[in-house]
Coordinates of C-alpha atoms and ligand atoms in Angstrom, one line a residue:
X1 CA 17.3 -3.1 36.7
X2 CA 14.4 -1.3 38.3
X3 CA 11.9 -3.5 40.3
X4 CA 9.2 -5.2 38.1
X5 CA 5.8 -4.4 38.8
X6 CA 5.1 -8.3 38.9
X7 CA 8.1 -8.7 41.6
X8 CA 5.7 -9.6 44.4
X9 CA 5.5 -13.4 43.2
X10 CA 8.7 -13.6 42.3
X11 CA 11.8 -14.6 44.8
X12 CA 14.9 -13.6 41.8
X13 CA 15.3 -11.4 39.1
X14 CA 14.8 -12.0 35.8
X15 CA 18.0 -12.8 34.2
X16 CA 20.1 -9.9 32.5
X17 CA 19.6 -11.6 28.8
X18 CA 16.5 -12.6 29.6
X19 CA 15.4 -9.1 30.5
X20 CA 16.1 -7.7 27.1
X21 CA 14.8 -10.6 25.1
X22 CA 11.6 -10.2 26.7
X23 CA 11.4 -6.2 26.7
X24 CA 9.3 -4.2 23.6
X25 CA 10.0 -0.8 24.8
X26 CA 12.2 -0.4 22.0
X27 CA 9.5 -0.8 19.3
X28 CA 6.5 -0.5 21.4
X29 CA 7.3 3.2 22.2
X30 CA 6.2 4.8 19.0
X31 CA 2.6 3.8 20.3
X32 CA 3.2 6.1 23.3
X33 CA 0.4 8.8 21.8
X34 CA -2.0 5.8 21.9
X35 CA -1.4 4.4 25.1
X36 CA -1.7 7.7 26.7
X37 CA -4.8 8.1 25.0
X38 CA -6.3 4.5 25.9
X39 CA -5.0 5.8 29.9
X40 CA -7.0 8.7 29.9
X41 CA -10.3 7.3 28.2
X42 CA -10.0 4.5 31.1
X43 CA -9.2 6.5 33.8
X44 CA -12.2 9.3 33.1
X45 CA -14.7 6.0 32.6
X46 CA -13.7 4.8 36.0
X47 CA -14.6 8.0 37.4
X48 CA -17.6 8.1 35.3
X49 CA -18.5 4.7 37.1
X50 CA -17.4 5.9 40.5
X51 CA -14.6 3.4 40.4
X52 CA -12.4 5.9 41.1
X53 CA -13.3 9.9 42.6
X54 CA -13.9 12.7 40.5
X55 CA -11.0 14.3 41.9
X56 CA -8.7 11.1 41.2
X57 CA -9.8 10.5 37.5
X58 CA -9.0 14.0 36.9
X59 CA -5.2 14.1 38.7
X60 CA -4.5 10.8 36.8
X61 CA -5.7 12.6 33.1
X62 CA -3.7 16.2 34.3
X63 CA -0.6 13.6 34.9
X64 CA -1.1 11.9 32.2
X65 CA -1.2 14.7 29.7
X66 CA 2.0 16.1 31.4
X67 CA 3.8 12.8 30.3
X68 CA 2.6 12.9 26.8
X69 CA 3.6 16.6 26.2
X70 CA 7.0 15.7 28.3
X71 CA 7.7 12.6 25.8
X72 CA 6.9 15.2 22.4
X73 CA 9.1 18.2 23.7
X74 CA 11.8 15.3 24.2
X75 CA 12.1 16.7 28.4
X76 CA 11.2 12.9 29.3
X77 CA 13.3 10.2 27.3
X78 CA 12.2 6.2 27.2
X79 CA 13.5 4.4 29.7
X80 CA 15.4 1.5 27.6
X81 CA 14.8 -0.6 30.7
X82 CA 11.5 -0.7 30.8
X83 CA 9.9 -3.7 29.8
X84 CA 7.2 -2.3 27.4
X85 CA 5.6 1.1 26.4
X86 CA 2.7 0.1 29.0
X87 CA 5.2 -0.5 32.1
X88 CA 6.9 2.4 31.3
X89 CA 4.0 5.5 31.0
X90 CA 2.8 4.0 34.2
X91 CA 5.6 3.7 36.5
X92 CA 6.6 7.5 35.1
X93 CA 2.7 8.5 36.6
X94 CA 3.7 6.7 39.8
X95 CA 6.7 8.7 39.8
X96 CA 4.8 11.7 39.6
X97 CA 1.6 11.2 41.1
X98 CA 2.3 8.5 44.1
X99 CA 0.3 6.3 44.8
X100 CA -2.8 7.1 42.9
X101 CA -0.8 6.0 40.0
X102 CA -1.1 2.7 40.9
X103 CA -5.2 2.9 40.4
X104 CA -5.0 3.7 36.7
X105 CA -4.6 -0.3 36.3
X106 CA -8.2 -1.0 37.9
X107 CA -10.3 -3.3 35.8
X108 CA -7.8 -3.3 32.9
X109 CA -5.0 -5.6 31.9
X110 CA -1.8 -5.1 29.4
X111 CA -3.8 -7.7 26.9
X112 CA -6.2 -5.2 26.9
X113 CA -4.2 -2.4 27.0
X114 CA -2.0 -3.3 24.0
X115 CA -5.0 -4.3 21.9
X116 CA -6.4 -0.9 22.2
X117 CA -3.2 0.9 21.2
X118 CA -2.4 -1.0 18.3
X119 CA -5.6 -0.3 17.0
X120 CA -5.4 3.4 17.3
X121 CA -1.8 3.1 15.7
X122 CA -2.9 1.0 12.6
X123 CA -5.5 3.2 12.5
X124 CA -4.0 6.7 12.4
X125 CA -1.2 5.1 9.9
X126 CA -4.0 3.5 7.2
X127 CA -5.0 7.0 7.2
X128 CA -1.6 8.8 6.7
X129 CA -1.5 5.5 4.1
X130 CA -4.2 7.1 2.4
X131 CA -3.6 9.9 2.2
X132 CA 0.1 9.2 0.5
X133 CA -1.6 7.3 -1.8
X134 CA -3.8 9.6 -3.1
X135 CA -0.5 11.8 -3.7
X136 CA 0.5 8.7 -6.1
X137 CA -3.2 9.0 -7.7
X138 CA -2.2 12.9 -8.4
X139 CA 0.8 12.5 -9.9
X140 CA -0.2 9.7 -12.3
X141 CA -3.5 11.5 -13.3
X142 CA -1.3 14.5 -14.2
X143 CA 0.8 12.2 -16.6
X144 CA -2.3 10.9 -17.7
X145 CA -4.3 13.7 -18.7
X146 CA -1.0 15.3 -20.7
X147 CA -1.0 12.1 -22.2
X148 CA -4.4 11.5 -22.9
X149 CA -3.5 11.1 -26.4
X150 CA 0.5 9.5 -26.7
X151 CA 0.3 6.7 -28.4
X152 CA 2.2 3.8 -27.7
X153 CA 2.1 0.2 -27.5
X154 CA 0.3 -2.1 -25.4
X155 CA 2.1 -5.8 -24.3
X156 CA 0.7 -8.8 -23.5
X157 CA 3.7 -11.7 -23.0
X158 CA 5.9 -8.1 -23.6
X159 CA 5.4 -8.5 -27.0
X160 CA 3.5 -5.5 -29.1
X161 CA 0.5 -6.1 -28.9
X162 CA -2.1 -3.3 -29.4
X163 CA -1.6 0.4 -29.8
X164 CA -2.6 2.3 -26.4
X165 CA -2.2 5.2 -25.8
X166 CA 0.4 6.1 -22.3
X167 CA -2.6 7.7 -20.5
X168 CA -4.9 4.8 -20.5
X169 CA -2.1 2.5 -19.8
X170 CA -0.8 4.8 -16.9
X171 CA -4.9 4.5 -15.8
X172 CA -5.0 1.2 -14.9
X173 CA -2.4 1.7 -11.8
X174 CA -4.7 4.3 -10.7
X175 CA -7.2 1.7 -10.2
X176 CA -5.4 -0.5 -8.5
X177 CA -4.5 1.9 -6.1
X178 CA -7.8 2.8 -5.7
X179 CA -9.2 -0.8 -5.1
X180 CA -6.0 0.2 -2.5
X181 CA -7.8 2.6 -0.7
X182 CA -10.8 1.2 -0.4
X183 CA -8.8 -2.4 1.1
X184 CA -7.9 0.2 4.0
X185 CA -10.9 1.5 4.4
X186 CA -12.6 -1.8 4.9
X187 CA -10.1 -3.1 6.8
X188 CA -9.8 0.0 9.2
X189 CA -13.8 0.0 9.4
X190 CA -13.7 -4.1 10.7
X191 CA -11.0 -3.3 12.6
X192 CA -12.7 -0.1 14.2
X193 CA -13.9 -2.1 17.8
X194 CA -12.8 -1.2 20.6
X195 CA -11.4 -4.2 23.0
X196 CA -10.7 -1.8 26.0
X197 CA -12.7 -3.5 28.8
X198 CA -11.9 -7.1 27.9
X199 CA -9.5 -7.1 30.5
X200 CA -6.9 -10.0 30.7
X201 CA -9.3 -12.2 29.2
X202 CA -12.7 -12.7 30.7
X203 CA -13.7 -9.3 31.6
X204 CA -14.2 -7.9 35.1
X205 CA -15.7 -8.0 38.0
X206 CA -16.0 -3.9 38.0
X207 CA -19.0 -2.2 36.3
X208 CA -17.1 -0.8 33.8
X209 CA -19.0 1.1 30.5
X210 CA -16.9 -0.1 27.7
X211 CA -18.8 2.3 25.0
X212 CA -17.6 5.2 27.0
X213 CA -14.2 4.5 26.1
X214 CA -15.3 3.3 22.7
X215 CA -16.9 6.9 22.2
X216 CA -13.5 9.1 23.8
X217 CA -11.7 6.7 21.0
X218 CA -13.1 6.8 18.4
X219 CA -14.5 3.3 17.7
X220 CA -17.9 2.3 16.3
X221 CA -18.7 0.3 19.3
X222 CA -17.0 -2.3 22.0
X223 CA -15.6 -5.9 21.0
X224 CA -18.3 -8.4 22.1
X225 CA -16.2 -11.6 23.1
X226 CA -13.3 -10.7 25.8
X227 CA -11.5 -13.4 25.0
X228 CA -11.3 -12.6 21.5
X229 CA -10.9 -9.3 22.2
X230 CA -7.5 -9.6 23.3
X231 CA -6.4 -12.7 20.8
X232 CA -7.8 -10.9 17.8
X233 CA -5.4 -9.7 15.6
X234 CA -6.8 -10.4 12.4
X235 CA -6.7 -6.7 12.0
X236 CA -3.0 -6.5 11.7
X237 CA -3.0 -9.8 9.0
X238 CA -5.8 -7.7 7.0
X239 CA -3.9 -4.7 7.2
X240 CA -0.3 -6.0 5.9
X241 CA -2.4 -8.3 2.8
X242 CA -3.7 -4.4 1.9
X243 CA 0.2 -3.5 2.5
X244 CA 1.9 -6.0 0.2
X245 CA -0.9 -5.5 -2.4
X246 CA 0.2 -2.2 -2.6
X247 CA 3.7 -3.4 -2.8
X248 CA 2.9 -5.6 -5.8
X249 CA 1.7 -2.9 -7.5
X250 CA 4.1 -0.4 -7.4
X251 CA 6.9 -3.4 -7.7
X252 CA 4.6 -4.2 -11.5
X253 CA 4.8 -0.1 -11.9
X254 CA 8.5 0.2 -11.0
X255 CA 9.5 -2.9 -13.2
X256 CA 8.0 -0.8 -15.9
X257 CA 9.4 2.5 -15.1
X258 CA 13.2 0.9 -15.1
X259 CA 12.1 -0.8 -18.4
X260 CA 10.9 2.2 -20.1
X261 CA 14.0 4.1 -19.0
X262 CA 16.5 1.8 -20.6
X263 CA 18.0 2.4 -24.0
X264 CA 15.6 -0.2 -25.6
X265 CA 13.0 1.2 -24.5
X266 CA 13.7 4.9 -23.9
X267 CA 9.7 5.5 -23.1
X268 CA 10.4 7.8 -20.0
X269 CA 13.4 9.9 -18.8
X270 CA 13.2 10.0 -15.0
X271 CA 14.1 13.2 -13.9
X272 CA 17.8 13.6 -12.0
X273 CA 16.3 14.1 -8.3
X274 CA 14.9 10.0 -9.1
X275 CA 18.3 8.6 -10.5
X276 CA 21.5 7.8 -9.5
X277 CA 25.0 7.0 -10.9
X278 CA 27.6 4.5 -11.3
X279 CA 30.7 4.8 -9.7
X280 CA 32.4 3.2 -12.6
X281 CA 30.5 4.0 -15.7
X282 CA 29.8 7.6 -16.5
X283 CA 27.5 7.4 -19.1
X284 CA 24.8 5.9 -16.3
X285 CA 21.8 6.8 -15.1
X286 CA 20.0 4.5 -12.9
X287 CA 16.7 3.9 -11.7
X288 CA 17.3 3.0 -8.5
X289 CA 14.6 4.3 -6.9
X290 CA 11.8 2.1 -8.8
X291 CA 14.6 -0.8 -7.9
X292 CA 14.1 0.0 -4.5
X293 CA 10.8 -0.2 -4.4
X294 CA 10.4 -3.4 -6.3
X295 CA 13.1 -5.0 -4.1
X296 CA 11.6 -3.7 -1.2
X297 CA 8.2 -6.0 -1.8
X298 CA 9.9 -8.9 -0.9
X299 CA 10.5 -7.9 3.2
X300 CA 6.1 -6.4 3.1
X301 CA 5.5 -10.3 1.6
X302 CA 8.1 -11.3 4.3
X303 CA 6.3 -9.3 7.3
X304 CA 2.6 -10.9 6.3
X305 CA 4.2 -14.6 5.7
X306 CA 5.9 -14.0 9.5
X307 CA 2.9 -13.0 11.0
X308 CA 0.6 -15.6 9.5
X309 CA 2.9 -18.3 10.8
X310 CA 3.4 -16.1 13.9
X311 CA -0.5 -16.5 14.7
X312 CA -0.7 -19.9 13.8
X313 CA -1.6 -22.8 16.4
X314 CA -2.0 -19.9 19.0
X315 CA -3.9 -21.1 21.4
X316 CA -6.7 -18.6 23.3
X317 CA -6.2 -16.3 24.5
X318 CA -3.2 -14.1 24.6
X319 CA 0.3 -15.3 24.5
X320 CA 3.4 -13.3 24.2
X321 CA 4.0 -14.8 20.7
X322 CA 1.6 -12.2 19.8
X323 CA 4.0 -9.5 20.7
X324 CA 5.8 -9.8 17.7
X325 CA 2.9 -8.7 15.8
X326 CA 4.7 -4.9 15.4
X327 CA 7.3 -5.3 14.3
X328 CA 6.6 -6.8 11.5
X329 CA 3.6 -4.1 11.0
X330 CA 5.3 -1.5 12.0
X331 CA 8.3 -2.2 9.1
X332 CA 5.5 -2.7 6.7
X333 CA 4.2 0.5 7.3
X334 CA 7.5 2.1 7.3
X335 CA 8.4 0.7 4.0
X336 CA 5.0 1.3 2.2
X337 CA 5.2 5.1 3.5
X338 CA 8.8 5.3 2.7
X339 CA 8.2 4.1 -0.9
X340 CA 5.1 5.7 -1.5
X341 CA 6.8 9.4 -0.3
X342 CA 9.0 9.2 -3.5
X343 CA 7.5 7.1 -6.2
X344 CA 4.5 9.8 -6.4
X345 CA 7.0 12.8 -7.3
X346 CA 9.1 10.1 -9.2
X347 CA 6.0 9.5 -11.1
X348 CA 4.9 13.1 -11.6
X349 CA 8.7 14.1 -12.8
X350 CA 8.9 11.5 -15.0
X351 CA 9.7 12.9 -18.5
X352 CA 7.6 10.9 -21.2
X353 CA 9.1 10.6 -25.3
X354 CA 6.0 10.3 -27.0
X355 CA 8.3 10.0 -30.3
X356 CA 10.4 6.9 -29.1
X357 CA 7.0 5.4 -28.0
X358 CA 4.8 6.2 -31.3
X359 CA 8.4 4.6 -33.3
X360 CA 7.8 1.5 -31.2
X361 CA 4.5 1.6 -32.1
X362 CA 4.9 1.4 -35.5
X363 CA 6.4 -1.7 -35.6
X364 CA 5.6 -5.1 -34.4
X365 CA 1.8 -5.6 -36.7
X366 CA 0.4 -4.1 -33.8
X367 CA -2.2 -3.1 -36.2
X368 CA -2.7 -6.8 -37.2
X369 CA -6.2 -7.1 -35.3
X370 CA -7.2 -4.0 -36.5
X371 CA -6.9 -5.2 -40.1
X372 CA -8.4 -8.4 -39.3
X373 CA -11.3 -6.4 -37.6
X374 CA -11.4 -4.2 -41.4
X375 CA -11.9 -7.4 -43.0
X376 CA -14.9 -8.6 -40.8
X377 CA -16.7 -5.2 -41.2
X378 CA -16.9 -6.0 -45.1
X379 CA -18.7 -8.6 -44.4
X380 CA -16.1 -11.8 -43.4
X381 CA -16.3 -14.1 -40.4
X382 CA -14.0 -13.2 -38.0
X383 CA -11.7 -16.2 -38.0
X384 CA -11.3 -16.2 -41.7
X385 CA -10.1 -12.7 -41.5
X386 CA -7.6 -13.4 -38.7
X387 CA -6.5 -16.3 -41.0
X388 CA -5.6 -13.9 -44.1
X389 CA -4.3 -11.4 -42.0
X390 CA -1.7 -14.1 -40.7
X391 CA -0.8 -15.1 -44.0
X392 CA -0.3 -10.8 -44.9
X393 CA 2.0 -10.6 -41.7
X394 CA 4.2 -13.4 -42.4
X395 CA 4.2 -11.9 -46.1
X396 CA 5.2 -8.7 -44.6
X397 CA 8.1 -10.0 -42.4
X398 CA 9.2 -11.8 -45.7
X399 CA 9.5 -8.9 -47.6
X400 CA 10.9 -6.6 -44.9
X401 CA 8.1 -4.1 -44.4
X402 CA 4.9 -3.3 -42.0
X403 CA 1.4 -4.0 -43.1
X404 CA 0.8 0.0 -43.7
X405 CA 3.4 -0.1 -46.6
X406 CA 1.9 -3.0 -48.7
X407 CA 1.0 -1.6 -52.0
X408 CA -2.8 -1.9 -52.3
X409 CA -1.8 -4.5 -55.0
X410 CA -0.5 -7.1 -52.9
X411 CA -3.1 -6.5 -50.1
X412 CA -5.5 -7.5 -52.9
X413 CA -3.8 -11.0 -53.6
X414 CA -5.0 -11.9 -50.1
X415 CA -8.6 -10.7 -50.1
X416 CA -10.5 -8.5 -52.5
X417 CA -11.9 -6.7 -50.3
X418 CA -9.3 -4.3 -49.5
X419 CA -9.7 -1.2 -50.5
X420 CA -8.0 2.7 -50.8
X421 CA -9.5 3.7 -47.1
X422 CA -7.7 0.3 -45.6
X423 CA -4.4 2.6 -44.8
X424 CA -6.3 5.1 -42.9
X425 CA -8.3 2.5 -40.8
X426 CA -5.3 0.9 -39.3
X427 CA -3.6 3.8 -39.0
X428 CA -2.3 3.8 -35.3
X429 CA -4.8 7.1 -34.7
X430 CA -7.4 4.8 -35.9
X431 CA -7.1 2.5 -34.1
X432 CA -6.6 4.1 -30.5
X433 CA -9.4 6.4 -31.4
X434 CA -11.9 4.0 -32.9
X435 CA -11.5 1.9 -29.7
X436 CA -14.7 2.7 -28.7
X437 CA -15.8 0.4 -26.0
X438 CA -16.7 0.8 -22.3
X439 CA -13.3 0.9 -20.8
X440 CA -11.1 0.9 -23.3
X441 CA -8.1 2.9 -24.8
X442 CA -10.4 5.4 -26.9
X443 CA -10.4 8.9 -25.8
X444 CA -13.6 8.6 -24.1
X445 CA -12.9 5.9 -22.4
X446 CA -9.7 7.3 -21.1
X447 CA -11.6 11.0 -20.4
X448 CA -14.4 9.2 -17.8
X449 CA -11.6 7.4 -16.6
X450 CA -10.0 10.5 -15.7
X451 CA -13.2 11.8 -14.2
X452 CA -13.6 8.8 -12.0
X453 CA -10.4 9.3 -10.6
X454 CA -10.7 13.3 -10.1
X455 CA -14.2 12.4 -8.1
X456 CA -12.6 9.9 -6.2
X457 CA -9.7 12.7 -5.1
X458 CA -12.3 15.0 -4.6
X459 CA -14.6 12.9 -2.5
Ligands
LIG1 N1 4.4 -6.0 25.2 C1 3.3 -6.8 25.2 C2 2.9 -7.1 23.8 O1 3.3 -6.4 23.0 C3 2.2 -6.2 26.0 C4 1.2 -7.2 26.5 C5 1.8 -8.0 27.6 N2 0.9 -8.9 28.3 C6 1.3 -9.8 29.1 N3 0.3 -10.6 29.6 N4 2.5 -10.1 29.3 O2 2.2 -8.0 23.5

């Protein structure tokens, strides 16, 4: 075990077990992009400030950079001893660089220090979030317009409902993952402050300028409480909510997939590259991937339950509870980009049988409201209408048949008012395309949905 940097107070080592319990390197390390970036906006601020020379601030940044492009070509390796990501970029500049190495630390602390690179890491990741995402808004707006006009049913309780067509129901999924984006966005935008410069807790003594490091960074500006600065990390809960609301919806769109794909449904045919086998039963093809992703919500729920309970009764101001912050993000992030990278081409391969779904459609009196709605525009209120039509649907079941195949004669016995033109007004193009209103399944409804999405790609 190498010396700790903290040894001077100590009289024994820390104990073997002990060691490793305590250590982060081997999660921590995928930060090592931001923690060399948080080095080298320090170390160039304390030569700004005269803190340290010209000449030193410059040595520490050349050094620096040497270690970041040694740890991408793979030349330098982690050292699995080291206790975190912070410990170890800095005794590899003291290797290097001597002495001077040990000046990078001035006015700066590892609460500080560790604040600053999650940030940059949640950061860069909500992005590549985004951008995955919008792959997912692609794929489905590609089904949607090709489907702009397959009718099928619509569920509520899963039960037929109304008729929809497949584009307007694939629509609403591409808002929710737009109300996604813009859940990242915020959060990434609140989160966007720069704690660098809080130090340990309470600041410094040093005349630091904490917007110069906010600037080389990338933040909108400098936390304004130290204390808080390095206890804060609401950021993280924010950003795993915004994770396992993703989750949930692609767990409600993958529930639907592997529904639509069975025989008694047979909606969709997911194409090969999506599906598996059985190892017993060769007739199978299975939707595992959309399983996957459904099961997989539970452990994103899991990660923002842990650190919820992590954070709670903490007092101020950091404590190394808060350590196990990333895990927790970093496997929610993992698993939202892992899910996300093949549920957009599962979507966009996804096979659709307009037939199967416009047979569906045609049963179940999913016309029923419409023919309630045919009553009340000759002139009855609208529960009396709902009332007769209840009475024709239970006549219909009796009798074996759907409402469009009652013989105008026994439409007649329940209300006088129908008439010839009722057959073509509940027809299921009827009633899709005489769904006029703001939002819903009509064709223009679905067409400036469409639009809205497109703009929002395009933005
Ligand atoms: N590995 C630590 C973490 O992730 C870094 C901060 C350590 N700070 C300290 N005072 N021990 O939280």
């Amino acid at each position: 075990m190498a010396e700790k940097m903290w040894a001077g107070r100590f009289q024994k080592e820390l104990d073997r077990e002990a060691d490793d319990f305590n250590s982060s390197i081997h999660f921590d390390r995928r930060m090592f992009r931001q923690d060399i970036a948080g080095s080298c906006a320090h170390a160039a601020m304390l030569a700004k400030q005269g803190i340290l020379t010209k000449a030193e601030g410059e040595a520490i940044i050349a050094a620096l950079g040497g270690i970041l492009a040694d740890l991408e070509s793979g030349q330098l390796t982690f050292d699995p001893d080291a206790e975190d990501i912070h410990m170890f970029v800095e005794s590899v500049l003291t290797e290097r660089i001597g002495e001077l190495g040990k000046k990078l630390h001035t006015a700066r602390s590892r609460n500080d220090q560790v604040a600053v690179d999650i940030r940059l890491y949640l950061r860069d990741e909500a992005v590549e979030i985004t951008a995955l995402i919008k792959e997912l808004l692609a794929a489905i707006l590609e089904q949607a317009k090709k489907h702009a006009d397959t009718i099928m049913p619509g569920y509520t309780h899963l039960q037929r409902a109304q008729p929809i067509t497949f584009g307007h129901h694939l629509m609403a999924y591409a808002m929710m993952l737009i109300r996604d984006c813009g859940r990242l966005e915020n959060a990434v935008k609140r989160m966007n402050q720069n704690p660098l410069g809080s130090c340990a807790l309470a600041g410094t003594t040093y005349a630091t300028d904490r917007m110069a490091t906010s600037e080389a960074l990338g933040f909108d500006g400098y936390t304004l409480n130290s204390i808080d600065g390095v206890s804060d990390r609401d950021f993280c809960v924010e950003l795993m909510s915004a994770y396992a609301l993703i989750m949930m919806h692609l767990s409600r769109f993958s529930e639907e997939v592997i529904l639509w794909s069975s025989w008694e449904f047979k909606f969709i045919e997911l194409d090969d590259s999506y599906t598996t086998g059985s190892s017993i039963m060769p007739q199978k093809k299975n939707p595992d991937m959309a399983e996957l992703v459904r099961g997989k919500t539970g452990r994103v729920y899991g990660n923002l339950m842990a650190l919820l309970t992590t954070l709670k009764g903490l007092p101020l101001a950091y404590n190394k509870d808060m350590q196990e912050d990333k895990e927790a993000i970093f496997d929610s992030i993992d698993t939202v980009k892992k899910c996300l990278k093949v549920f957009a081409p599962m979507i966009r391969t996804m096979k659709a049988l307009p037939e199967r779904m416009y047979a569906a459609a045609q049963k179940g009196f999913i016309n029923a409201t419409d023919l309630a709605d045919y009553l009340v525009k000759k002139g009855l209120p609208f529960r009396t209408a709902y009332k007769i039509v209840g009475q024709t649907v239970a006549y219909a079941i009796e009798k074996d048949t759907v409402l469009d195949d009652l013989p105008l004669a026994d439409l007649k016995e329940f209300s006088p008012l129908f008439e010839e033109d009722v057959y073509t007004e509940i027809s299921l193009e009827t009633c899709v395309s005489k769904r006029i209103s703001a939002g819903g399944t009509g064709p223009d409804s679905v067409k400036a949905q469409i639009e809205f999405v497109e703009s929002f790609l395009n933005a």
